[in-house]
PDB file of C-alpha atoms and ligand atoms in Angstrom:
ATOM      1  CA  MET H   1      32.223-109.926  41.308  1.00  0.00           C
ATOM      2  CA  GLY H   2      32.214-112.616  38.609  1.00  0.00           C
ATOM      3  CA  ASP H   3      29.837-114.891  40.568  1.00  0.00           C
ATOM      4  CA  SER H   4      27.451-112.123  41.623  1.00  0.00           C
ATOM      5  CA  LEU H   5      23.834-112.359  40.526  1.00  0.00           C
ATOM      6  CA  THR H   6      21.270-109.603  40.048  1.00  0.00           C
ATOM      7  CA  ILE H   7      17.575-110.416  40.102  1.00  0.00           C
ATOM      8  CA  ARG H   8      14.859-108.319  38.471  1.00  0.00           C
ATOM      9  CA  ILE H   9      11.220-109.220  39.079  1.00  0.00           C
ATOM     10  CA  ASP H  10       8.283-107.090  37.928  1.00  0.00           C
ATOM     11  CA  GLU H  11       4.834-107.795  36.479  1.00  0.00           C
ATOM     12  CA  ALA H  12       6.240-108.786  33.078  1.00  0.00           C
ATOM     13  CA  LEU H  13       9.739-110.136  33.798  1.00  0.00           C
ATOM     14  CA  ALA H  14      11.533-112.419  36.244  1.00  0.00           C
ATOM     15  CA  LEU H  15      15.211-112.478  35.268  1.00  0.00           C
ATOM     16  CA  VAL H  16      18.515-113.320  36.908  1.00  0.00           C
ATOM     17  CA  SER H  17      21.764-112.064  35.361  1.00  0.00           C
ATOM     18  CA  ARG H  18      25.483-112.306  35.867  1.00  0.00           C
ATOM     19  CA  ASP H  19      27.493-109.080  35.616  1.00  0.00           C
ATOM     20  CA  ASP H  20      28.791-110.126  32.188  1.00  0.00           C
ATOM     21  CA  GLY H  21      25.224-110.032  30.860  1.00  0.00           C
ATOM     22  CA  ARG H  22      24.407-113.761  30.770  1.00  0.00           C
ATOM     23  CA  THR H  23      20.730-113.931  31.721  1.00  0.00           C
ATOM     24  CA  TRP H  24      18.202-116.629  32.665  1.00  0.00           C
ATOM     25  CA  ALA H  25      14.443-116.513  33.170  1.00  0.00           C
ATOM     26  CA  LEU H  26      13.309-117.343  36.698  1.00  0.00           C
ATOM     27  CA  SER H  27      10.447-119.782  37.145  1.00  0.00           C
ATOM     28  CA  GLN H  28       7.190-118.344  38.490  1.00  0.00           C
ATOM     29  CA  SER H  29       7.621-120.311  41.705  1.00  0.00           C
ATOM     30  CA  ALA H  30      11.166-118.973  42.259  1.00  0.00           C
ATOM     31  CA  ALA H  31       9.971-115.418  41.600  1.00  0.00           C
ATOM     32  CA  ALA H  32       7.042-115.888  44.009  1.00  0.00           C
ATOM     33  CA  GLU H  33       9.399-117.245  46.673  1.00  0.00           C
ATOM     34  CA  ILE H  34      11.714-114.251  46.372  1.00  0.00           C
ATOM     35  CA  ARG H  35       8.758-111.858  46.567  1.00  0.00           C
ATOM     36  CA  GLN H  36       7.647-113.647  49.720  1.00  0.00           C
ATOM     37  CA  ILE H  37      11.081-113.295  51.339  1.00  0.00           C
ATOM     38  CA  VAL H  38      11.144-109.564  50.581  1.00  0.00           C
ATOM     39  CA  SER H  39       7.587-108.877  51.757  1.00  0.00           C
ATOM     40  CA  GLY H  40       8.257-110.774  54.997  1.00  0.00           C
ATOM     41  CA  THR H  41      11.441-108.825  55.795  1.00  0.00           C
ATOM     42  CA  GLU H  42      11.377-105.923  58.225  1.00  0.00           C
ATOM     43  CA  GLN H  43      12.828-102.848  56.543  1.00  0.00           C
ATOM     44  CA  SER H  44      16.023-101.724  58.231  1.00  0.00           C
ATOM     45  CA  ASP H  45      16.164 -98.179  59.598  1.00  0.00           C
ATOM     46  CA  GLU H  46      19.557 -97.799  58.024  1.00  0.00           C
ATOM     47  CA  LEU H  47      19.607 -95.743  54.823  1.00  0.00           C
ATOM     48  CA  HIS H  48      21.299 -97.807  52.124  1.00  0.00           C
ATOM     49  CA  LEU H  49      22.996 -95.330  49.828  1.00  0.00           C
ATOM     50  CA  MET H  50      24.412 -98.214  47.802  1.00  0.00           C
ATOM     51  CA  THR H  51      21.337 -99.960  46.417  1.00  0.00           C
ATOM     52  CA  ALA H  52      21.455-103.387  44.761  1.00  0.00           C
ATOM     53  CA  VAL H  53      20.807-101.717  41.389  1.00  0.00           C
ATOM     54  CA  ALA H  54      23.674 -99.230  41.833  1.00  0.00           C
ATOM     55  CA  ALA H  55      26.045-102.031  42.890  1.00  0.00           C
ATOM     56  CA  ALA H  56      24.958-104.134  39.895  1.00  0.00           C
ATOM     57  CA  SER H  57      25.544-101.199  37.519  1.00  0.00           C
ATOM     58  CA  LEU H  58      29.083-100.689  38.784  1.00  0.00           C
ATOM     59  CA  ALA H  59      29.811-104.418  38.537  1.00  0.00           C
ATOM     60  CA  GLU H  60      28.343-104.532  35.025  1.00  0.00           C
ATOM     61  CA  ALA H  61      30.434-101.526  33.973  1.00  0.00           C
ATOM     62  CA  HIS H  62      33.504-103.407  35.227  1.00  0.00           C
ATOM     63  CA  ALA H  63      32.543-106.601  33.335  1.00  0.00           C
ATOM     64  CA  VAL H  64      31.514-105.076  30.007  1.00  0.00           C
ATOM     65  CA  ARG H  65      33.041-106.984  27.065  1.00  0.00           C
ATOM     66  CA  PRO H  66      32.094-107.369  23.380  1.00  0.00           C
ATOM     67  CA  ARG H  67      30.263-110.579  22.482  1.00  0.00           C
ATOM     68  CA  PRO H  68      32.486-112.935  20.450  1.00  0.00           C
ATOM     69  CA  ILE H  69      29.622-114.453  18.414  1.00  0.00           C
ATOM     70  CA  PRO H  70      27.863-111.913  16.210  1.00  0.00           C
ATOM     71  CA  THR H  71      24.131-111.448  16.669  1.00  0.00           C
ATOM     72  CA  SER H  72      22.190-109.110  14.469  1.00  0.00           C
ATOM     73  CA  VAL H  73      19.643-106.461  15.410  1.00  0.00           C
ATOM     74  CA  PRO H  74      18.189-103.632  13.334  1.00  0.00           C
ATOM     75  CA  ALA H  75      20.066-100.323  13.634  1.00  0.00           C
ATOM     76  CA  THR H  76      17.082 -98.137  12.750  1.00  0.00           C
ATOM     77  CA  VAL H  77      13.335 -97.901  13.204  1.00  0.00           C
ATOM     78  CA  MET H  78      10.925 -97.019  10.431  1.00  0.00           C
ATOM     79  CA  PHE H  79       7.872 -94.803  10.847  1.00  0.00           C
ATOM     80  CA  SER H  80       5.531 -93.621   8.146  1.00  0.00           C
ATOM     81  CA  GLY H  81       3.504 -90.427   8.213  1.00  0.00           C
ATOM     82  CA  PRO H  82       3.552 -86.827   7.003  1.00  0.00           C
ATOM     83  CA  GLU H  83       7.155 -85.611   6.715  1.00  0.00           C
ATOM     84  CA  VAL H  84       9.015 -82.315   6.964  1.00  0.00           C
ATOM     85  CA  LYS H  85      12.497 -82.079   5.403  1.00  0.00           C
ATOM     86  CA  LEU H  86      14.821 -80.357   7.867  1.00  0.00           C
ATOM     87  CA  GLY H  87      18.020 -80.230   5.782  1.00  0.00           C
ATOM     88  CA  PRO H  88      17.068 -77.142   3.737  1.00  0.00           C
ATOM     89  CA  LEU H  89      15.900 -75.317   6.909  1.00  0.00           C
ATOM     90  CA  ALA H  90      19.143 -75.828   8.898  1.00  0.00           C
ATOM     91  CA  ARG H  91      21.503 -72.857   9.235  1.00  0.00           C
ATOM     92  CA  PRO H  92      25.282 -72.835   9.781  1.00  0.00           C
ATOM     93  CA  ILE H  93      26.405 -72.152  13.355  1.00  0.00           C
ATOM     94  CA  THR H  94      28.838 -69.261  13.625  1.00  0.00           C
ATOM     95  CA  ARG H  95      29.574 -69.074  17.396  1.00  0.00           C
ATOM     96  CA  SER H  96      33.006 -70.417  18.384  1.00  0.00           C
ATOM     97  CA  PHE H  97      33.361 -73.515  20.577  1.00  0.00           C
ATOM     98  CA  GLY H  98      35.116 -71.357  23.181  1.00  0.00           C
ATOM     99  CA  GLU H  99      32.173 -68.967  23.351  1.00  0.00           C
ATOM    100  CA  VAL H 100      29.679 -71.817  23.597  1.00  0.00           C
ATOM    101  CA  ILE H 101      31.459 -73.826  26.283  1.00  0.00           C
ATOM    102  CA  GLY H 102      32.278 -70.656  28.196  1.00  0.00           C
ATOM    103  CA  SER H 103      28.679 -69.447  28.407  1.00  0.00           C
ATOM    104  CA  ARG H 104      26.528 -72.598  28.499  1.00  0.00           C
ATOM    105  CA  ARG H 105      23.869 -72.673  31.221  1.00  0.00           C
ATOM    106  CA  SER H 106      20.664 -74.631  31.793  1.00  0.00           C
ATOM    107  CA  GLU H 107      17.839 -72.245  30.887  1.00  0.00           C
ATOM    108  CA  ARG H 108      14.197 -72.815  31.725  1.00  0.00           C
ATOM    109  CA  SER H 109      12.337 -69.885  30.165  1.00  0.00           C
ATOM    110  CA  TYR H 110      11.190 -70.471  26.592  1.00  0.00           C
ATOM    111  CA  ARG H 111       9.550 -68.605  23.717  1.00  0.00           C
ATOM    112  CA  SER H 112       8.124 -70.323  20.645  1.00  0.00           C
ATOM    113  CA  LEU H 113      10.573 -71.840  18.161  1.00  0.00           C
ATOM    114  CA  GLY H 114      10.857 -71.393  14.403  1.00  0.00           C
ATOM    115  CA  PRO H 115      11.211 -74.563  12.300  1.00  0.00           C
ATOM    116  CA  GLY H 116      14.718 -73.381  11.293  1.00  0.00           C
ATOM    117  CA  ASP H 117      15.786 -73.362  14.971  1.00  0.00           C
ATOM    118  CA  LEU H 118      14.683 -76.960  15.487  1.00  0.00           C
ATOM    119  CA  ALA H 119      16.173 -78.011  12.139  1.00  0.00           C
ATOM    120  CA  THR H 120      19.543 -76.398  12.961  1.00  0.00           C
ATOM    121  CA  LEU H 121      19.660 -78.107  16.360  1.00  0.00           C
ATOM    122  CA  LEU H 122      18.715 -81.601  15.163  1.00  0.00           C
ATOM    123  CA  VAL H 123      20.659 -81.625  11.909  1.00  0.00           C
ATOM    124  CA  THR H 124      23.810 -80.212  13.532  1.00  0.00           C
ATOM    125  CA  ALA H 125      23.810 -82.482  16.592  1.00  0.00           C
ATOM    126  CA  ALA H 126      22.191 -85.724  15.490  1.00  0.00           C
ATOM    127  CA  ARG H 127      22.478 -86.398  11.767  1.00  0.00           C
ATOM    128  CA  VAL H 128      24.123 -89.496  10.287  1.00  0.00           C
ATOM    129  CA  GLN H 129      27.303 -88.354   8.508  1.00  0.00           C
ATOM    130  CA  ALA H 130      28.570 -91.726   7.201  1.00  0.00           C
ATOM    131  CA  TRP H 131      27.823 -95.433   7.564  1.00  0.00           C
ATOM    132  CA  ARG H 132      29.325 -98.864   6.998  1.00  0.00           C
ATOM    133  CA  GLU H 133      28.326-102.450   7.760  1.00  0.00           C
ATOM    134  CA  SER H 134      30.131-104.094  10.689  1.00  0.00           C
ATOM    135  CA  GLU H 135      31.136-107.780  10.844  1.00  0.00           C
ATOM    136  CA  ASP H 136      27.864-108.690  12.610  1.00  0.00           C
ATOM    137  CA  GLY H 137      25.849-107.040   9.839  1.00  0.00           C
ATOM    138  CA  TYR H 138      24.998-104.005  11.963  1.00  0.00           C
ATOM    139  CA  GLN H 139      24.783-100.657  10.152  1.00  0.00           C
ATOM    140  CA  MET H 140      27.458 -98.671  11.996  1.00  0.00           C
ATOM    141  CA  THR H 141      27.055 -94.921  11.675  1.00  0.00           C
ATOM    142  CA  ALA H 142      29.253 -91.895  12.263  1.00  0.00           C
ATOM    143  CA  ARG H 143      27.467 -88.937  13.839  1.00  0.00           C
ATOM    144  CA  PRO H 144      28.473 -85.734  15.689  1.00  0.00           C
ATOM    145  CA  VAL H 145      27.777 -87.602  18.974  1.00  0.00           C
ATOM    146  CA  PRO H 146      30.073 -90.468  20.073  1.00  0.00           C
ATOM    147  CA  SER H 147      28.517 -93.839  20.990  1.00  0.00           C
ATOM    148  CA  ALA H 148      30.029 -97.001  22.504  1.00  0.00           C
ATOM    149  CA  GLY H 149      30.866 -99.393  19.649  1.00  0.00           C
ATOM    150  CA  ALA H 150      29.146 -96.950  17.227  1.00  0.00           C
ATOM    151  CA  ARG H 151      25.904 -98.731  18.146  1.00  0.00           C
ATOM    152  CA  HIS H 152      23.926 -95.440  18.542  1.00  0.00           C
ATOM    153  CA  PRO H 153      21.146 -97.046  20.585  1.00  0.00           C
ATOM    154  CA  TYR H 154      18.991 -93.883  20.717  1.00  0.00           C
ATOM    155  CA  GLU H 155      16.191 -92.662  18.469  1.00  0.00           C
ATOM    156  CA  LEU H 156      14.939 -89.108  18.976  1.00  0.00           C
ATOM    157  CA  ALA H 157      11.235 -88.530  19.658  1.00  0.00           C
ATOM    158  CA  ILE H 158      10.298 -84.850  19.443  1.00  0.00           C
ATOM    159  CA  LEU H 159       7.257 -83.613  21.331  1.00  0.00           C
ATOM    160  CA  ILE H 160       6.213 -80.349  19.701  1.00  0.00           C
ATOM    161  CA  ASP H 161       3.978 -77.848  21.470  1.00  0.00           C
ATOM    162  CA  ASP H 162       4.845 -74.517  19.848  1.00  0.00           C
ATOM    163  CA  VAL H 163       6.995 -74.577  16.718  1.00  0.00           C
ATOM    164  CA  THR H 164       5.730 -72.260  13.965  1.00  0.00           C
ATOM    165  CA  SER H 165       4.082 -74.160  11.089  1.00  0.00           C
ATOM    166  CA  LEU H 166       4.647 -77.596  12.680  1.00  0.00           C
ATOM    167  CA  ARG H 167       1.687 -79.559  13.988  1.00  0.00           C
ATOM    168  CA  ARG H 168       1.555 -80.134  17.756  1.00  0.00           C
ATOM    169  CA  GLY H 169       2.197 -83.719  18.741  1.00  0.00           C
ATOM    170  CA  LEU H 170       4.859 -86.412  18.720  1.00  0.00           C
ATOM    171  CA  TRP H 171       7.331 -86.574  15.824  1.00  0.00           C
ATOM    172  CA  HIS H 172      10.245 -88.883  14.993  1.00  0.00           C
ATOM    173  CA  PHE H 173      13.589 -87.523  13.765  1.00  0.00           C
ATOM    174  CA  ASP H 174      15.047 -89.645  10.960  1.00  0.00           C
ATOM    175  CA  PRO H 175      18.807 -88.993  11.333  1.00  0.00           C
ATOM    176  CA  THR H 176      19.740 -90.390   7.917  1.00  0.00           C
ATOM    177  CA  ARG H 177      17.279 -88.426   5.808  1.00  0.00           C
ATOM    178  CA  CYS H 178      17.097 -85.486   8.248  1.00  0.00           C
ATOM    179  CA  THR H 179      13.312 -85.450   8.237  1.00  0.00           C
ATOM    180  CA  LEU H 180      10.686 -85.141  10.933  1.00  0.00           C
ATOM    181  CA  ILE H 181       7.969 -87.781  10.640  1.00  0.00           C
ATOM    182  CA  PHE H 182       4.637 -87.093  12.340  1.00  0.00           C
ATOM    183  CA  ARG H 183       3.478 -89.898  14.634  1.00  0.00           C
ATOM    184  CA  HIS H 184       0.405 -88.760  16.564  1.00  0.00           C
ATOM    185  CA  CYS H 185      -1.175 -85.948  18.548  1.00  0.00           C
ATOM    186  CA  ASP H 186      -3.177 -87.982  21.058  1.00  0.00           C
ATOM    187  CA  GLN H 187      -3.080 -85.652  24.088  1.00  0.00           C
ATOM    188  CA  VAL H 188      -4.208 -88.416  26.443  1.00  0.00           C
ATOM    189  CA  ARG H 189      -1.065 -90.403  25.562  1.00  0.00           C
ATOM    190  CA  LEU H 190       1.223 -87.348  25.519  1.00  0.00           C
ATOM    191  CA  GLU H 191       0.020 -85.495  28.603  1.00  0.00           C
ATOM    192  CA  PRO H 192       1.907 -87.665  31.158  1.00  0.00           C
ATOM    193  CA  ALA H 193       5.219 -86.898  29.406  1.00  0.00           C
ATOM    194  CA  ILE H 194       4.488 -83.154  29.262  1.00  0.00           C
ATOM    195  CA  ALA H 195       3.409 -83.136  32.910  1.00  0.00           C
ATOM    196  CA  ALA H 196       6.535 -85.028  34.019  1.00  0.00           C
ATOM    197  CA  VAL H 197       8.865 -82.593  32.220  1.00  0.00           C
ATOM    198  CA  ARG H 198       6.976 -79.554  33.549  1.00  0.00           C
ATOM    199  CA  GLU H 199       7.164 -80.904  37.069  1.00  0.00           C
ATOM    200  CA  ALA H 200      10.871 -81.816  36.834  1.00  0.00           C
ATOM    201  CA  ALA H 201      11.854 -78.342  35.560  1.00  0.00           C
ATOM    202  CA  ASP H 202       9.180 -76.468  37.543  1.00  0.00           C
ATOM    203  CA  LEU H 203       7.644 -74.925  34.390  1.00  0.00           C
ATOM    204  CA  ARG H 204       4.329 -73.061  34.112  1.00  0.00           C
ATOM    205  CA  SER H 205       3.515 -74.695  30.758  1.00  0.00           C
ATOM    206  CA  ALA H 206       4.917 -77.048  28.149  1.00  0.00           C
ATOM    207  CA  PRO H 207       8.231 -76.074  26.500  1.00  0.00           C
ATOM    208  CA  PRO H 208       7.888 -75.395  22.718  1.00  0.00           C
ATOM    209  CA  ALA H 209       9.752 -78.662  22.017  1.00  0.00           C
ATOM    210  CA  ILE H 210      10.983 -81.569  24.109  1.00  0.00           C
ATOM    211  CA  ILE H 211      13.552 -83.951  22.614  1.00  0.00           C
ATOM    212  CA  PHE H 212      13.357 -87.437  24.130  1.00  0.00           C
ATOM    213  CA  PRO H 213      16.208 -89.872  23.426  1.00  0.00           C
ATOM    214  CA  VAL H 214      14.506 -93.290  23.290  1.00  0.00           C
ATOM    215  CA  ALA H 215      16.855 -96.174  24.147  1.00  0.00           C
ATOM    216  CA  HIS H 216      16.843 -99.358  22.075  1.00  0.00           C
ATOM    217  CA  MET H 217      18.807-101.545  24.502  1.00  0.00           C
ATOM    218  CA  ASP H 218      19.124-104.445  22.060  1.00  0.00           C
ATOM    219  CA  ARG H 219      21.423-102.482  19.731  1.00  0.00           C
ATOM    220  CA  THR H 220      24.116-102.218  22.394  1.00  0.00           C
ATOM    221  CA  LEU H 221      23.385-105.504  24.217  1.00  0.00           C
ATOM    222  CA  ALA H 222      23.661-107.491  20.966  1.00  0.00           C
ATOM    223  CA  ARG H 223      27.340-106.506  20.885  1.00  0.00           C
ATOM    224  CA  TYR H 224      28.008-106.022  24.655  1.00  0.00           C
ATOM    225  CA  PRO H 225      25.767-108.401  26.672  1.00  0.00           C
ATOM    226  CA  GLY H 226      26.703-106.684  29.958  1.00  0.00           C
ATOM    227  CA  GLY H 227      26.583-103.254  28.358  1.00  0.00           C
ATOM    228  CA  SER H 228      23.530-101.552  29.809  1.00  0.00           C
ATOM    229  CA  THR H 229      25.743 -98.930  31.474  1.00  0.00           C
ATOM    230  CA  LEU H 230      27.142 -98.088  28.029  1.00  0.00           C
ATOM    231  CA  VAL H 231      23.594 -97.148  27.041  1.00  0.00           C
ATOM    232  CA  TRP H 232      23.310 -94.792  30.055  1.00  0.00           C
ATOM    233  CA  ARG H 233      26.689 -93.285  29.240  1.00  0.00           C
ATOM    234  CA  ASP H 234      25.600 -92.787  25.616  1.00  0.00           C
ATOM    235  CA  ALA H 235      22.538 -90.888  26.909  1.00  0.00           C
ATOM    236  CA  GLY H 236      24.860 -88.462  28.698  1.00  0.00           C
ATOM    237  CA  SER H 237      26.923 -87.861  25.551  1.00  0.00           C
ATOM    238  CA  LEU H 238      23.843 -87.383  23.407  1.00  0.00           C
ATOM    239  CA  LEU H 239      22.037 -85.017  25.769  1.00  0.00           C
ATOM    240  CA  ALA H 240      25.198 -82.996  26.406  1.00  0.00           C
ATOM    241  CA  VAL H 241      25.810 -82.532  22.674  1.00  0.00           C
ATOM    242  CA  LEU H 242      22.159 -81.576  22.063  1.00  0.00           C
ATOM    243  CA  HIS H 243      22.286 -79.097  24.974  1.00  0.00           C
ATOM    244  CA  LEU H 244      25.607 -77.559  23.823  1.00  0.00           C
ATOM    245  CA  THR H 245      24.342 -77.336  20.256  1.00  0.00           C
ATOM    246  CA  ALA H 246      21.185 -75.558  21.468  1.00  0.00           C
ATOM    247  CA  SER H 247      23.452 -73.132  23.298  1.00  0.00           C
ATOM    248  CA  ALA H 248      25.509 -72.642  20.111  1.00  0.00           C
ATOM    249  CA  CYS H 249      22.242 -71.847  18.288  1.00  0.00           C
ATOM    250  CA  GLU H 250      21.448 -69.224  20.999  1.00  0.00           C
ATOM    251  CA  LEU H 251      18.461 -71.295  22.111  1.00  0.00           C
ATOM    252  CA  SER H 252      17.288 -71.816  25.679  1.00  0.00           C
ATOM    253  CA  SER H 253      17.480 -75.437  26.846  1.00  0.00           C
ATOM    254  CA  SER H 254      17.814 -77.718  29.836  1.00  0.00           C
ATOM    255  CA  ILE H 255      18.481 -81.409  30.232  1.00  0.00           C
ATOM    256  CA  ILE H 256      15.624 -83.007  32.175  1.00  0.00           C
ATOM    257  CA  GLY H 257      16.141 -86.122  34.291  1.00  0.00           C
ATOM    258  CA  THR H 258      12.859 -87.854  33.482  1.00  0.00           C
ATOM    259  CA  SER H 259      12.760 -91.424  32.191  1.00  0.00           C
ATOM    260  CA  GLY H 260      10.011 -93.732  30.979  1.00  0.00           C
ATOM    261  CA  VAL H 261       7.450 -90.939  30.597  1.00  0.00           C
ATOM    262  CA  LEU H 262       6.603 -91.602  26.942  1.00  0.00           C
ATOM    263  CA  GLU H 263       5.051 -94.919  25.999  1.00  0.00           C
ATOM    264  CA  THR H 264       7.611 -97.663  26.643  1.00  0.00           C
ATOM    265  CA  THR H 265       8.099-101.343  25.843  1.00  0.00           C
ATOM    266  CA  ALA H 266      10.227-103.949  27.655  1.00  0.00           C
ATOM    267  CA  ALA H 267      13.205-103.047  25.422  1.00  0.00           C
ATOM    268  CA  THR H 268      12.685 -99.354  24.564  1.00  0.00           C
ATOM    269  CA  GLN H 269      12.350 -96.387  26.876  1.00  0.00           C
ATOM    270  CA  ASP H 270      12.986 -92.636  26.872  1.00  0.00           C
ATOM    271  CA  VAL H 271      16.055 -91.799  28.961  1.00  0.00           C
ATOM    272  CA  GLY H 272      16.195 -88.135  29.906  1.00  0.00           C
ATOM    273  CA  ALA H 273      14.996 -85.268  27.751  1.00  0.00           C
ATOM    274  CA  LEU H 274      15.992 -81.829  26.496  1.00  0.00           C
ATOM    275  CA  ALA H 275      13.456 -79.009  26.899  1.00  0.00           C
ATOM    276  CA  VAL H 276      14.095 -76.356  24.268  1.00  0.00           C
ATOM    277  CA  GLY H 277      12.741 -73.025  23.069  1.00  0.00           C
ATOM    278  CA  ALA H 278      13.825 -69.600  21.883  1.00  0.00           C
ATOM    279  CA  ARG H 279      15.408 -67.345  24.505  1.00  0.00           C
ATOM    280  CA  GLY H 280      13.384 -64.784  26.461  1.00  0.00           C
ATOM    281  CA  ARG H 281      10.964 -64.615  29.356  1.00  0.00           C
ATOM    282  CA  SER H 282       7.594 -66.046  28.475  1.00  0.00           C
ATOM    283  CA  ARG H 283       4.580 -67.989  29.637  1.00  0.00           C
ATOM    284  CA  THR H 284       6.760 -71.069  30.107  1.00  0.00           C
ATOM    285  CA  ALA H 285       9.088 -69.384  32.617  1.00  0.00           C
ATOM    286  CA  GLU H 286       9.975 -71.643  35.504  1.00  0.00           C
ATOM    287  CA  LYS H 287       7.744 -70.984  38.482  1.00  0.00           C
ATOM    288  CA  ARG H 288      10.542 -70.426  40.976  1.00  0.00           C
ATOM    289  CA  GLY H 289      12.145 -67.621  38.934  1.00  0.00           C
ATOM    290  CA  ALA H 290       8.986 -66.095  37.447  1.00  0.00           C
TER     291      ALA H 290
HETATM  292  C1  FMN V   1      21.514 -85.873  34.013  1.00  0.00           C
HETATM  293  C2  FMN V   1      20.918 -84.514  34.292  1.00  0.00           C
HETATM  294  C3  FMN V   1      19.609 -84.430  34.745  1.00  0.00           C
HETATM  295  C4  FMN V   1      19.020 -83.178  34.968  1.00  0.00           C
HETATM  296  N1  FMN V   1      17.712 -83.109  35.347  1.00  0.00           N
HETATM  297  C5  FMN V   1      17.116 -81.905  35.502  1.00  0.00           C
HETATM  298  C6  FMN V   1      15.728 -81.829  35.808  1.00  0.00           C
HETATM  299  O1  FMN V   1      15.030 -82.841  35.912  1.00  0.00           O
HETATM  300  N2  FMN V   1      15.171 -80.609  35.980  1.00  0.00           N
HETATM  301  C7  FMN V   1      15.890 -79.464  35.835  1.00  0.00           C
HETATM  302  O2  FMN V   1      15.327 -78.376  35.994  1.00  0.00           O
HETATM  303  N3  FMN V   1      17.223 -79.499  35.520  1.00  0.00           N
HETATM  304  C8  FMN V   1      17.845 -80.688  35.350  1.00  0.00           C
HETATM  305  N4  FMN V   1      19.177 -80.755  35.000  1.00  0.00           N
HETATM  306  C9  FMN V   1      19.961 -79.520  34.863  1.00  0.00           C
HETATM  307  C10 FMN V   1      20.761 -79.273  36.150  1.00  0.00           C
HETATM  308  O3  FMN V   1      19.883 -78.867  37.167  1.00  0.00           O
HETATM  309  C11 FMN V   1      21.813 -78.206  35.882  1.00  0.00           C
HETATM  310  O4  FMN V   1      22.764 -78.707  34.955  1.00  0.00           O
HETATM  311  C12 FMN V   1      22.498 -77.784  37.175  1.00  0.00           C
HETATM  312  O5  FMN V   1      21.618 -77.079  38.021  1.00  0.00           O
HETATM  313  C13 FMN V   1      23.731 -76.878  36.910  1.00  0.00           C
HETATM  314  O6  FMN V   1      23.325 -75.710  36.214  1.00  0.00           O
HETATM  315  P1  FMN V   1      23.962 -75.325  34.796  1.00  0.00           P
HETATM  316  O7  FMN V   1      23.631 -76.434  33.833  1.00  0.00           O
HETATM  317  O8  FMN V   1      23.279 -74.028  34.391  1.00  0.00           O
HETATM  318  O9  FMN V   1      25.432 -75.169  34.983  1.00  0.00           O
HETATM  319  C14 FMN V   1      19.780 -81.986  34.773  1.00  0.00           C
HETATM  320  C15 FMN V   1      21.104 -82.090  34.328  1.00  0.00           C
HETATM  321  C16 FMN V   1      21.673 -83.332  34.077  1.00  0.00           C
HETATM  322  C17 FMN V   1      23.087 -83.402  33.545  1.00  0.00           C
END
């Protein structure tokens, strides 16, 4: 596995990597030659269940190691805009863990949320509880959710459609200050994300809120060069904790398997989502059950 190479060529990138994360840029001529080979190859009738990407992910997971030489990357992003403080709105959760884990289900019928519901969910599941600087200068944080190397490579983008007293549009959750920061309400930019979530969960209309974990790959890769699978595994932890916390708050929620439906860059992308609302049958009920 150590000598295996994975090649990624798209409009913006032409890269070749070893499983341990060492990466080189391919020349335009090499990329063009590889494209030519692929376009000239007859597709086999055989169904390949093990794709090159899946094989590379398994090999990368096997090879993942911390980088010996520290490299620094920022551990947070900063947005400015109108803010709502969530701390004072959050309520204590009284349901026992046994009750929550014993009754959790994916639910796809949503009524509008109160700001206290959203505050309780985000503050309970995603706040920063403590921090310290690591040897590479990275701000390591402790949160309710575990993360490989405490790198916490996800920021939460919250797409609000129907939360009492909160403006519709895209918000950012600041996990240190426990505030929501308004980003924009440009429906043209947001509609593809709403449509993708509705389609994936078979919903009649937009859920009251959708929480999108947005991956910042560099946070984890700066410490683990072959660590992209750690980022995927972190997404599972984060979404599971958000979903269980929603259940503990007696909210209706479902993990959604979309990815890259909000605006993305080469290094940041939404990975999955959590659709959330208050419990009860409503206009958003999934089509198949309605
Ligand atoms: C990674 C992941 C992706 C999922 N994607 C979707 C999805 O796109 N649409 C959807 O309706 N449910 C989605 N779900 C929810 C599953 O369909 C659900 O967990 C499964 O049917 C079992 O039901 P339960 O969660 O009620 O036990 C997803 C769950 C996980 C863990």
